[in-house]
Tab-separated table of C-alpha atoms in Angstrom:
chain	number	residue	atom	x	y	z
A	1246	UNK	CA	113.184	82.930	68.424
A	1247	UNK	CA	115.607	80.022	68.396
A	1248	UNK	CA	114.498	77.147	70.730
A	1249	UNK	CA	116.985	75.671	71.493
A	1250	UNK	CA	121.509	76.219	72.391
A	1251	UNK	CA	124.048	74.190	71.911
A	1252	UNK	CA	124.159	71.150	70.298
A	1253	UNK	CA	121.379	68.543	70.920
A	1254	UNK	CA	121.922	65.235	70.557
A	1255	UNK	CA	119.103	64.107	68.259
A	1256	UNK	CA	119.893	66.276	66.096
A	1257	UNK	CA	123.698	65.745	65.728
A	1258	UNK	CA	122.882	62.045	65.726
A	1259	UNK	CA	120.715	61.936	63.025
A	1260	UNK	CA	121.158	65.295	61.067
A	1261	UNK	CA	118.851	66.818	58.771
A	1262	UNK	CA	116.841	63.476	57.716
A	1263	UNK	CA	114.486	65.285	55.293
A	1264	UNK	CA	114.113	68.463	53.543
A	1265	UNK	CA	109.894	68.890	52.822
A	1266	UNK	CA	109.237	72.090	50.469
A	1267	UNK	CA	107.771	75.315	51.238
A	1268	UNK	CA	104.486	76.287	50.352
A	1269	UNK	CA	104.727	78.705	47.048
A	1270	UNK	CA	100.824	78.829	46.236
A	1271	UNK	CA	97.350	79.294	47.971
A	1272	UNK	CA	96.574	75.893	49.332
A	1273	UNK	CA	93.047	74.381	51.298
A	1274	UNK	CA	92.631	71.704	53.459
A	1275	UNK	CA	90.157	69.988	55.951
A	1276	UNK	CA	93.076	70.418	58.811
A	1277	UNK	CA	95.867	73.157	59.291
A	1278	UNK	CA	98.321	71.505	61.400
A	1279	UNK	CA	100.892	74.609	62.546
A	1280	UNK	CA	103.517	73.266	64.099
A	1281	UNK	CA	106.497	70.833	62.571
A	1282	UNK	CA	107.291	69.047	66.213
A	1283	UNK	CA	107.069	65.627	67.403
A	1284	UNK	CA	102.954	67.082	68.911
A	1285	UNK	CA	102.404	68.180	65.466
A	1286	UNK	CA	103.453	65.004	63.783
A	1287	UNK	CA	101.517	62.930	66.266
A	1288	UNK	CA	98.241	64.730	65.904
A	1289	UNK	CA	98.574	65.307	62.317
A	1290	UNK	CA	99.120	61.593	61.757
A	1291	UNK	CA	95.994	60.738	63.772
A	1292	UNK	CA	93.644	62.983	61.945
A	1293	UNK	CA	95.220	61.737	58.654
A	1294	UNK	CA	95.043	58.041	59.885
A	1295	UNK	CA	91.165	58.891	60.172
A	1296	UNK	CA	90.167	60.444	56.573
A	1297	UNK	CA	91.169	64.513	56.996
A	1298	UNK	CA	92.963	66.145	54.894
A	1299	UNK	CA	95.366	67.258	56.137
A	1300	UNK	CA	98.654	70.497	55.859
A	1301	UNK	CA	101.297	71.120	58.133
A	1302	UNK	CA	103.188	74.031	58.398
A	1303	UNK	CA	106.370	74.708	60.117
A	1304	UNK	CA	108.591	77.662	60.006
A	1305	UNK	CA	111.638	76.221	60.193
A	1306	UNK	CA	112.641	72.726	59.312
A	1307	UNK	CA	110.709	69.954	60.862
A	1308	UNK	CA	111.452	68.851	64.277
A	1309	UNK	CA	114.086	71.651	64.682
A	1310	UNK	CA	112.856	73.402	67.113
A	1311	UNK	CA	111.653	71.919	71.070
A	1312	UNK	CA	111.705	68.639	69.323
A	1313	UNK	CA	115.260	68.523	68.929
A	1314	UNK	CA	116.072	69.428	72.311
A	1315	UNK	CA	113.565	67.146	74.392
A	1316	UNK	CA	115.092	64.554	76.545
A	1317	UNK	CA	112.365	62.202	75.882
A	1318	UNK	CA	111.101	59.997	79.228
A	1319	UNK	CA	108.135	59.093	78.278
A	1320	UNK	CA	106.242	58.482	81.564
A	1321	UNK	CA	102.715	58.707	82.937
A	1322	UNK	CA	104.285	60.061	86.167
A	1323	UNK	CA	103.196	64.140	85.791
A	1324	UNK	CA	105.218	66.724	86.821
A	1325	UNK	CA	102.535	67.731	89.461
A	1326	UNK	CA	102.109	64.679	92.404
A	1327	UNK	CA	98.744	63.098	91.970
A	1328	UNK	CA	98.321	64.432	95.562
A	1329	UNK	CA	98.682	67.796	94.965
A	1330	UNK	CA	96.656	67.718	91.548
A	1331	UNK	CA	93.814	65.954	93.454
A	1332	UNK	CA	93.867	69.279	95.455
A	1333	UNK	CA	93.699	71.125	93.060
A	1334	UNK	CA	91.153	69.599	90.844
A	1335	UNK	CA	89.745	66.686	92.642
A	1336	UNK	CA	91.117	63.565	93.157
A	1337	UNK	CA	88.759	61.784	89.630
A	1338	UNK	CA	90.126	64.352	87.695
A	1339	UNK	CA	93.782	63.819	89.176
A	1340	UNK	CA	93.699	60.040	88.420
A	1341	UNK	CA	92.087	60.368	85.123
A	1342	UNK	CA	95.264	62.305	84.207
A	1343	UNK	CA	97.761	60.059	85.407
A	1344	UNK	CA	95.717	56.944	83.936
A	1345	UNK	CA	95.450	58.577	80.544
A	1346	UNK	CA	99.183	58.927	80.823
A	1347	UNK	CA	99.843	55.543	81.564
A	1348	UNK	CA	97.145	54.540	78.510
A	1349	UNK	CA	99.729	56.863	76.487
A	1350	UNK	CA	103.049	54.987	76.693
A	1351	UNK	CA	101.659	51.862	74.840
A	1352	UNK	CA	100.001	53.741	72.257
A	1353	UNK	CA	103.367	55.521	71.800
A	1354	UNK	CA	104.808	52.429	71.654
A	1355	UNK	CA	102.642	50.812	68.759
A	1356	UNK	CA	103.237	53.818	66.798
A	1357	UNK	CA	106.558	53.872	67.130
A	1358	UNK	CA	106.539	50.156	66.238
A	1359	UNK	CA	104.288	50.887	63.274
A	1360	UNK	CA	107.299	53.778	62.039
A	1361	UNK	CA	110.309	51.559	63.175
A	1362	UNK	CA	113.758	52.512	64.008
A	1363	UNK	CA	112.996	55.625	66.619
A	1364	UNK	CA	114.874	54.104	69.608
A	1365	UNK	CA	111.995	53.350	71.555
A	1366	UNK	CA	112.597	51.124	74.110
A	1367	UNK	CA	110.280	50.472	77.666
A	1368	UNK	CA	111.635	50.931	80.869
A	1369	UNK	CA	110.881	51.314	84.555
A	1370	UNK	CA	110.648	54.857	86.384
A	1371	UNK	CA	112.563	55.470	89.741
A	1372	UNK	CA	111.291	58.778	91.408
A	1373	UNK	CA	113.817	59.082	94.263
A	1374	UNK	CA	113.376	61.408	97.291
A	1375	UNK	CA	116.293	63.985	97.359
A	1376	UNK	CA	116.096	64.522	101.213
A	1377	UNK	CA	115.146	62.653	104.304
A	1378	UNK	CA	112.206	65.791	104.535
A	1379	UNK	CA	110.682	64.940	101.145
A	1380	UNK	CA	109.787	61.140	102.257
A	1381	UNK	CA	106.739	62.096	103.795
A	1382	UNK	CA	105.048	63.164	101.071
A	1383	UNK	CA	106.467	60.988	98.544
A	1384	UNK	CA	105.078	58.317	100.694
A	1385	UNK	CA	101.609	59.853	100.573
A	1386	UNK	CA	102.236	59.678	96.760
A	1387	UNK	CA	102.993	56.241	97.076
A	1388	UNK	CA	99.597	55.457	98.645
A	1389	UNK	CA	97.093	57.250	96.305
A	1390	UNK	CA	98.673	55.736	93.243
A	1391	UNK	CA	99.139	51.982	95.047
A	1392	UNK	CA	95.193	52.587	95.864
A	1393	UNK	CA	94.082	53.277	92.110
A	1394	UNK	CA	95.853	50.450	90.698
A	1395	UNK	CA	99.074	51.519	89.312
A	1396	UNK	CA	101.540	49.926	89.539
A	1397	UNK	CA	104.430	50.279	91.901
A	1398	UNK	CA	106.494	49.777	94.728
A	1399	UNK	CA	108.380	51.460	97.482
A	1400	UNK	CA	111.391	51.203	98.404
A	1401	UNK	CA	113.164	51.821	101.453
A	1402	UNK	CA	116.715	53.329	101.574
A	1403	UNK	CA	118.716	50.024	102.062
A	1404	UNK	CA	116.509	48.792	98.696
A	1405	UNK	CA	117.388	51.655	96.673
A	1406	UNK	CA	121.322	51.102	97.211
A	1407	UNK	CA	121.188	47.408	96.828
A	1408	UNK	CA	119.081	47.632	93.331
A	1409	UNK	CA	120.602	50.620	92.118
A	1410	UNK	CA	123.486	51.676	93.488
A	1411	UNK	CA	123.868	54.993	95.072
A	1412	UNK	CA	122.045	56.749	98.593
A	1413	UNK	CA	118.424	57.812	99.233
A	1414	UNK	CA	116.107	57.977	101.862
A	1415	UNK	CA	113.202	56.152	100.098
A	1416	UNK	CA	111.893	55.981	95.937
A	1417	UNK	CA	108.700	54.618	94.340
A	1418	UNK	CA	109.660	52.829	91.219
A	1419	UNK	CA	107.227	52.458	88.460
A	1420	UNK	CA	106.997	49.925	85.793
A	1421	UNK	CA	105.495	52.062	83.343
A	1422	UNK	CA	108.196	54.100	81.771
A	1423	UNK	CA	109.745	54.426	78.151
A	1424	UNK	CA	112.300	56.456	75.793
A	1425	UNK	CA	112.092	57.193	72.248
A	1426	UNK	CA	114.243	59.479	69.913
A	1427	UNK	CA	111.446	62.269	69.841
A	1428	UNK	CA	113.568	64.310	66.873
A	1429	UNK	CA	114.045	60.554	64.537
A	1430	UNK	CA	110.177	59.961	65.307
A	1431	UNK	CA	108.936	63.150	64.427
A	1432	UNK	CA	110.585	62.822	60.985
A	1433	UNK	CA	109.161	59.670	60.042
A	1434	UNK	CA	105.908	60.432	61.011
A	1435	UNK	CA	105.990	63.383	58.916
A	1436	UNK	CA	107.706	61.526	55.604
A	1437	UNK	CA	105.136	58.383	55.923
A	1438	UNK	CA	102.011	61.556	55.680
A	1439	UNK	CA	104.329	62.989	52.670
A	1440	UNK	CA	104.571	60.013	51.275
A	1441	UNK	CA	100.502	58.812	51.864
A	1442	UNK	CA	99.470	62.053	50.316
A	1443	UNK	CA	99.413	64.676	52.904
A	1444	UNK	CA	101.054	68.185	52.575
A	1445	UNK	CA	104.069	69.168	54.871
A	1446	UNK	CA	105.538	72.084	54.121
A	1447	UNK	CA	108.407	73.658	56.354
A	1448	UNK	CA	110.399	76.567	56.394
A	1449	UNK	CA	106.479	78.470	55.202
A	1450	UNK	CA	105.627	80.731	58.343
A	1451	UNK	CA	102.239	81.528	59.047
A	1452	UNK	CA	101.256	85.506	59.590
A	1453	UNK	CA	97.576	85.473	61.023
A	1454	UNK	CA	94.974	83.546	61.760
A	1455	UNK	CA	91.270	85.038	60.645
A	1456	UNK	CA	88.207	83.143	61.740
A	1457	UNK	CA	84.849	82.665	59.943
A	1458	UNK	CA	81.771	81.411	59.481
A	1459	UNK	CA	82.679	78.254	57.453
A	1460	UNK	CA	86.232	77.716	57.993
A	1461	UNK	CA	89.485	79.475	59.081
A	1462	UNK	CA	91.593	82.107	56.566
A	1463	UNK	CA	95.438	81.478	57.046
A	1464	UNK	CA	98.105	83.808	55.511
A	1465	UNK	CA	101.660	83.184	55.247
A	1466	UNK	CA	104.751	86.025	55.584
A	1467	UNK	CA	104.909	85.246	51.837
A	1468	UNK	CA	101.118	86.403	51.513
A	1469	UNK	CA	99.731	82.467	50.790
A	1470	UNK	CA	96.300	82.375	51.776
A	1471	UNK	CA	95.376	78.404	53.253
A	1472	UNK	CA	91.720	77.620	53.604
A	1473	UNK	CA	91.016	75.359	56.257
A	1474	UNK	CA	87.822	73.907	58.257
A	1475	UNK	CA	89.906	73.932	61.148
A	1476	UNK	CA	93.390	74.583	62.233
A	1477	UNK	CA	95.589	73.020	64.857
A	1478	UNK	CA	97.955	75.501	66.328
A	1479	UNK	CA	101.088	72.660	67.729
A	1480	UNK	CA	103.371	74.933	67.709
A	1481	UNK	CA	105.089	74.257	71.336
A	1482	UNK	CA	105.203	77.007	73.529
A	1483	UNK	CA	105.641	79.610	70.706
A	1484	UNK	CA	101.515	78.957	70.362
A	1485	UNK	CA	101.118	81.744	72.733
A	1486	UNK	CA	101.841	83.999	70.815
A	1487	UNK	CA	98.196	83.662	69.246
A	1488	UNK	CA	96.956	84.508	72.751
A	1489	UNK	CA	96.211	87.872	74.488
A	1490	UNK	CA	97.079	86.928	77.785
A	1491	UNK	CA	99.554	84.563	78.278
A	1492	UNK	CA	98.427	80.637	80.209
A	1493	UNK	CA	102.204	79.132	81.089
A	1494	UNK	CA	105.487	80.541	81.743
A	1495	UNK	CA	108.756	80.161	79.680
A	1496	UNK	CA	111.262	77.812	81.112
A	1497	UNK	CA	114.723	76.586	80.268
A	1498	UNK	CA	115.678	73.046	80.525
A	1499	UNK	CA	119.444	71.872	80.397
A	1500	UNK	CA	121.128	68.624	79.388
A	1501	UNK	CA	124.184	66.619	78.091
A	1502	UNK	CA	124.802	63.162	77.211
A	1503	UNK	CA	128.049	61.381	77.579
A	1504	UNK	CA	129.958	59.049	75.049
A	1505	UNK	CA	129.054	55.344	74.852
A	1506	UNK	CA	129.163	53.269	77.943
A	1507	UNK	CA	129.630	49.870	78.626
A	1508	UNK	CA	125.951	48.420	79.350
A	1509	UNK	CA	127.471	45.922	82.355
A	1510	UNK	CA	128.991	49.229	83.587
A	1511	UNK	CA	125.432	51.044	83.355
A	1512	UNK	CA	123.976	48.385	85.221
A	1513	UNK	CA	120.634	49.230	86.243
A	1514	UNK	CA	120.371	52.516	84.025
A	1515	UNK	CA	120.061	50.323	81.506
A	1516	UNK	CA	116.634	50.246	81.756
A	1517	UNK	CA	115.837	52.605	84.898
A	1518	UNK	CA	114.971	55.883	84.297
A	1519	UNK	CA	116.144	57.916	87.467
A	1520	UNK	CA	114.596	61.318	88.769
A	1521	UNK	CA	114.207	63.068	91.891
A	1522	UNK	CA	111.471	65.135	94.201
A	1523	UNK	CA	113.794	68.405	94.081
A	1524	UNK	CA	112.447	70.935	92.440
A	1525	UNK	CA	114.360	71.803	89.376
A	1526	UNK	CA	114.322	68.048	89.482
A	1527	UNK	CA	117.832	65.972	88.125
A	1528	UNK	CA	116.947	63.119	85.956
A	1529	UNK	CA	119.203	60.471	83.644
A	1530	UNK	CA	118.395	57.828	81.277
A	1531	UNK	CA	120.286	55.921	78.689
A	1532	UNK	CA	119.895	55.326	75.301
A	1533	UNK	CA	119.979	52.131	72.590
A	1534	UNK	CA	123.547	52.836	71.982
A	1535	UNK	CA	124.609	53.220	75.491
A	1536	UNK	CA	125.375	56.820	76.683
A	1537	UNK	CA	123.868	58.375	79.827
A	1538	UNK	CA	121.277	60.982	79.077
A	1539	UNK	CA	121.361	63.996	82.062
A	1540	UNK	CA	119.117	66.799	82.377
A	1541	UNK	CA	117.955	69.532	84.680
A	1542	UNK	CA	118.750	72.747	85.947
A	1543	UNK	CA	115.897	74.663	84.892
A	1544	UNK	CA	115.695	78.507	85.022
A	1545	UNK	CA	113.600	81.061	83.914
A	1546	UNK	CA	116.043	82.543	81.571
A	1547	UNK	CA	113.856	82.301	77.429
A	1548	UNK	CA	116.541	84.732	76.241
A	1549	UNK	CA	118.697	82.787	73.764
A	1550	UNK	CA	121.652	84.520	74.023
A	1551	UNK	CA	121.637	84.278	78.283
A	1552	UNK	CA	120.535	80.817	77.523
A	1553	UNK	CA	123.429	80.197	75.189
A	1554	UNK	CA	125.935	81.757	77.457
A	1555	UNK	CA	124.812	79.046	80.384
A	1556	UNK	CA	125.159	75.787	78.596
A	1557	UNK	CA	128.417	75.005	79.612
A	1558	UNK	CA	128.384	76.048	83.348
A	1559	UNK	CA	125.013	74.309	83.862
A	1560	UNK	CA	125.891	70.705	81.981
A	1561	UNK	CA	128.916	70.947	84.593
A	1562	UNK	CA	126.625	70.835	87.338
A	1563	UNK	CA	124.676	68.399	85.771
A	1564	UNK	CA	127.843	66.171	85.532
A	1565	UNK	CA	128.707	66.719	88.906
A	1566	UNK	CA	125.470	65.644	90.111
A	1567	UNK	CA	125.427	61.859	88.289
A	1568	UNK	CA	129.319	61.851	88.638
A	1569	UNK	CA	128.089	61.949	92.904
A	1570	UNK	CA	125.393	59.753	92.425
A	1571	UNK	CA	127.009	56.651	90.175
A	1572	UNK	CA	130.871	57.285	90.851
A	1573	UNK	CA	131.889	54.155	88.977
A	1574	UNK	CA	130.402	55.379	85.827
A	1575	UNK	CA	132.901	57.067	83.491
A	1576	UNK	CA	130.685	60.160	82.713
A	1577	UNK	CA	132.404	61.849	79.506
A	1578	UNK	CA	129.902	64.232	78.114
A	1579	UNK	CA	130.015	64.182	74.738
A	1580	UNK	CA	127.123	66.889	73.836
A	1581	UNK	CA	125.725	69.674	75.866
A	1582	UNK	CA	122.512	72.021	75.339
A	1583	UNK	CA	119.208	73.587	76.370
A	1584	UNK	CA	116.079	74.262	75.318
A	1585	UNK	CA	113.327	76.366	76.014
A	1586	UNK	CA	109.916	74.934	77.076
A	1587	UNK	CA	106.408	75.787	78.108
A	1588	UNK	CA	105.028	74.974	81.787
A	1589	UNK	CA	101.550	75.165	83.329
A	1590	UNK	CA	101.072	76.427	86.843
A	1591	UNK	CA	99.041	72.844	87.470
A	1592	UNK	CA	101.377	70.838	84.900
A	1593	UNK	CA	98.168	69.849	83.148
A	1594	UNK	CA	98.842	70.660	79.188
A	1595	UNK	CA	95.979	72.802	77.164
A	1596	UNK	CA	93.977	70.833	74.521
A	1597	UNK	CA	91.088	72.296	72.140
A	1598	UNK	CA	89.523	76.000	71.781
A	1599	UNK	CA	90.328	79.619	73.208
A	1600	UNK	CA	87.423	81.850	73.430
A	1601	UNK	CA	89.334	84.214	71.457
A	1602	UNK	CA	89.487	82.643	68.219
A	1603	UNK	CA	86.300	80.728	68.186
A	1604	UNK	CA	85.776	76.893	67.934
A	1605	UNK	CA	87.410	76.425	64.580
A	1606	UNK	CA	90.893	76.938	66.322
A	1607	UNK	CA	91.987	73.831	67.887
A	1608	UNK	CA	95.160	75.012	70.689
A	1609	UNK	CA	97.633	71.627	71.262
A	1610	UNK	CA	99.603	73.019	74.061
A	1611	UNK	CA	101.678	69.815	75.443
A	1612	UNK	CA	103.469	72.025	78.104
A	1613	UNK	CA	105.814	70.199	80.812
A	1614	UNK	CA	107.731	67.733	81.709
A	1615	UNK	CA	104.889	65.232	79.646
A	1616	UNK	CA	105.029	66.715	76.632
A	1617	UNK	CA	105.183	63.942	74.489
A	1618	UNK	CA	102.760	61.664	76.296
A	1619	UNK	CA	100.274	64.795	76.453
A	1620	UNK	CA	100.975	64.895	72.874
A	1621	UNK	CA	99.269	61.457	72.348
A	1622	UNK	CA	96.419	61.682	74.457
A	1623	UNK	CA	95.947	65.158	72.599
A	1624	UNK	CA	96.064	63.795	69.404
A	1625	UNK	CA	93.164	61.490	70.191
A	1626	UNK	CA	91.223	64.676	71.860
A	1627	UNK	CA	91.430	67.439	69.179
A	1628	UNK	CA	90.091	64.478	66.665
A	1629	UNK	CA	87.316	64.182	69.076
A	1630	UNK	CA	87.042	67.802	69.230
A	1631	UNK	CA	86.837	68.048	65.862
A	1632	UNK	CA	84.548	65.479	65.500
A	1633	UNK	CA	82.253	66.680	67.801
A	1634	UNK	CA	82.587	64.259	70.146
A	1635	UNK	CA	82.867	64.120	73.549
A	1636	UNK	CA	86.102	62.807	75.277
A	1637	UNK	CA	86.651	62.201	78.977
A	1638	UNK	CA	89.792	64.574	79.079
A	1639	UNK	CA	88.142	67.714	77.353
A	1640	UNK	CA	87.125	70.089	79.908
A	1641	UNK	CA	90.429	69.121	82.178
A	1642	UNK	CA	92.534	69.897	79.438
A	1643	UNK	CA	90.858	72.858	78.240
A	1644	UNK	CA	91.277	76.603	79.200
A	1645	UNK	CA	88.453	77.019	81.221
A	1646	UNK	CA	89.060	74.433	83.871
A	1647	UNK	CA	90.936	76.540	86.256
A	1648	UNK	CA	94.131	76.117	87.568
A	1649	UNK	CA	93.281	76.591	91.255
């Protein structure tokens, strides 16, 4: 299925960086990474980083599918309130998520430091409330996070004009916030593993999945065989297809991103990511060379060709929506597009084993809006996993925790 419509930005920016060969004999390996994405990158460079050997496989070109069309805001804030998921799973379990969020973002930042040249940049986070009804509970938000120690501040409506520029009731802004080229990243991570040794093979599609005693049997369409002692299934939320019964629905997300704009002109949005407590949610952020990021609008709709036919009407909204927010800014979309995604009834992603392939089989399901921060933290759990070691995160992020 093709992920993604139109024509994202990350990949029109930076093309096809790197073309990595497909795999034309039986191969073995201590890790079976499937899944070419910015998750797969980050996990398979962790495992790598730490002595496995280690083969990825993706079926099209790297980073070409989700990867390409992710809007990249890196934050720790989840797409779930910490309220709600303290309902839901207890209010330890809810700040252990956000925290190991917020313990993402700089380890996202060192790597992308260690890679160079991604567009990674920190910024702040303001979560807005669309209407005056929404305050209440943003302000109950507020509170539980103020109370664990992150760290933020609320702002009344009066405050959120003055620093930023346009009308609502109240907002929490966060420090802890960030932006990366996801698609750029994702390519470097997997050239430095080509280059240090490690296999990456794309356009190779793997067929089935047969678990044994000693390690897992892998065969391609082409009828490869790959031996591994375990295999990472990254493969966004085209993974479920390795599942009976299906754990997250399909969603649609939709974006543009406007020619260059003056950064005095930006102002804040410089370095302010902006969202919103409506649910499909707006959100904006800019990039290093100065255009206006905009994305929402999410449906249902995982048909490509309904998906496809949508583009256009939906990044109008989507322009309407900043052009009403920041009226001084002149919004001219350059690129429009969507892209199909993965979400969890509890936004929580799914890290580590399904009972129905045995414990060999290592699921790195990053679904929601947190998908690359999830995609750190995971990459630090399935080593553990694999390791047989414990980690705090394991049984919240695995599939028997319940959704509630």
């Amino acid at each position: 299925m093709d992920l993604k419509s139109g024509y994202p930005w990350w990949a029109v920016k930076n093309g096809l960086m790197h073309a990595f060969p497909p795999l034309q004999a039986d191969h073995r390996c201590d890790v079976a990474v499937i899944g070419g994405g910015i998750t797969g990158a980050l996990i398979a460079d962790e495992l790598a980083e730490h002595g496995d050997d280690v083969a990825v496989f993706e079926q099209r070109d790297v980073g070409w599918g989700s990867s390409a069309a992710s809007t990249a805001l890196l934050q720790y804030e989840i797409d779930t309130h910490m309220v709600d998921l303290a309902k839901r799973h207890g209010e330890d379990n809810a700040v252990l998520a956000y925290r190991a969020c917020a313990e993402a973002i700089p380890m996202l930042q060192a790597k992308a430091a260690d890679v160079r040249d991604v567009d990674f940049a920190r910024a702040e986070s303001l979560y807005y409330a669309s209407r005056r009804r929404d305050v209440r509970a943003l302000r109950e938000e507020f509170a539980l996070r103020r109370r664990h120690g992150f760290d933020v501040a609320w702002l009344e409506a009066d405050a959120v004009h003055e620093q930023f520029g346009f009308d609502a009731p109240a907002a929490i802004l966060s420090r802890l916030a960030a932006r990366v080229d996801p698609y750029r990243m994702a390519y470097r991570l997997f050239a430095r593993l080509h280059k240090r040794g490690a296999a990456v093979f794309d356009r190779t599609t793997i067929d089935t999945i047969q678990t044994r005693s000693r390690d897992v049997l892998l065969t391609t369409a082409d009828g490869h065989a790959v031996r591994a002692g375990h295999v990472v299934v990254a493969a966004g939320y085209a993974s479920q297809k390795w599942l009976r019964k299906r754990v997250a629905a399909d969603r649609s997300s939709y974006a543009l991103i406007t020619d260059p704009i003056d950064k005095d002109a930006l102002g804040p949005l410089v370095g302010t990511m902006v969202w919103e407590t409506a649910r499909p949610y707006l959100y904006m952020r800019s990039t290093g060379d100065g255009r206006l990021l905009v994305g929402g609008e999410d449906d249902n709709v995982d048909v490509p060709a309904r998906r496809d036919a949508r583009v256009e009407k939906k990044a109008r909204k989507l322009l309407e929506k900043a052009a009403a927010l920041f009226p001084h800014l002149p919004l001219r979309p350059a690129f429009s597009w969507a892209g199909t995604f993965a979400e969890t009834r509890d936004g929580l992603p799914f890290f580590g084993p399904h009972p129905q392939h045995g414990p060999r089989v290592h699921f790195a399901m990053a679904y929601g809006g947190n998908g690359i921060t999830y995609s750190m933290i995971g990459a630090g759990l399935v080593r553990a996993l694999i390791e047989r070691r414990k980690h705090p995160l394991a049984e919240l992020f695995s599939f028997g925790r319940g959704e509630g």
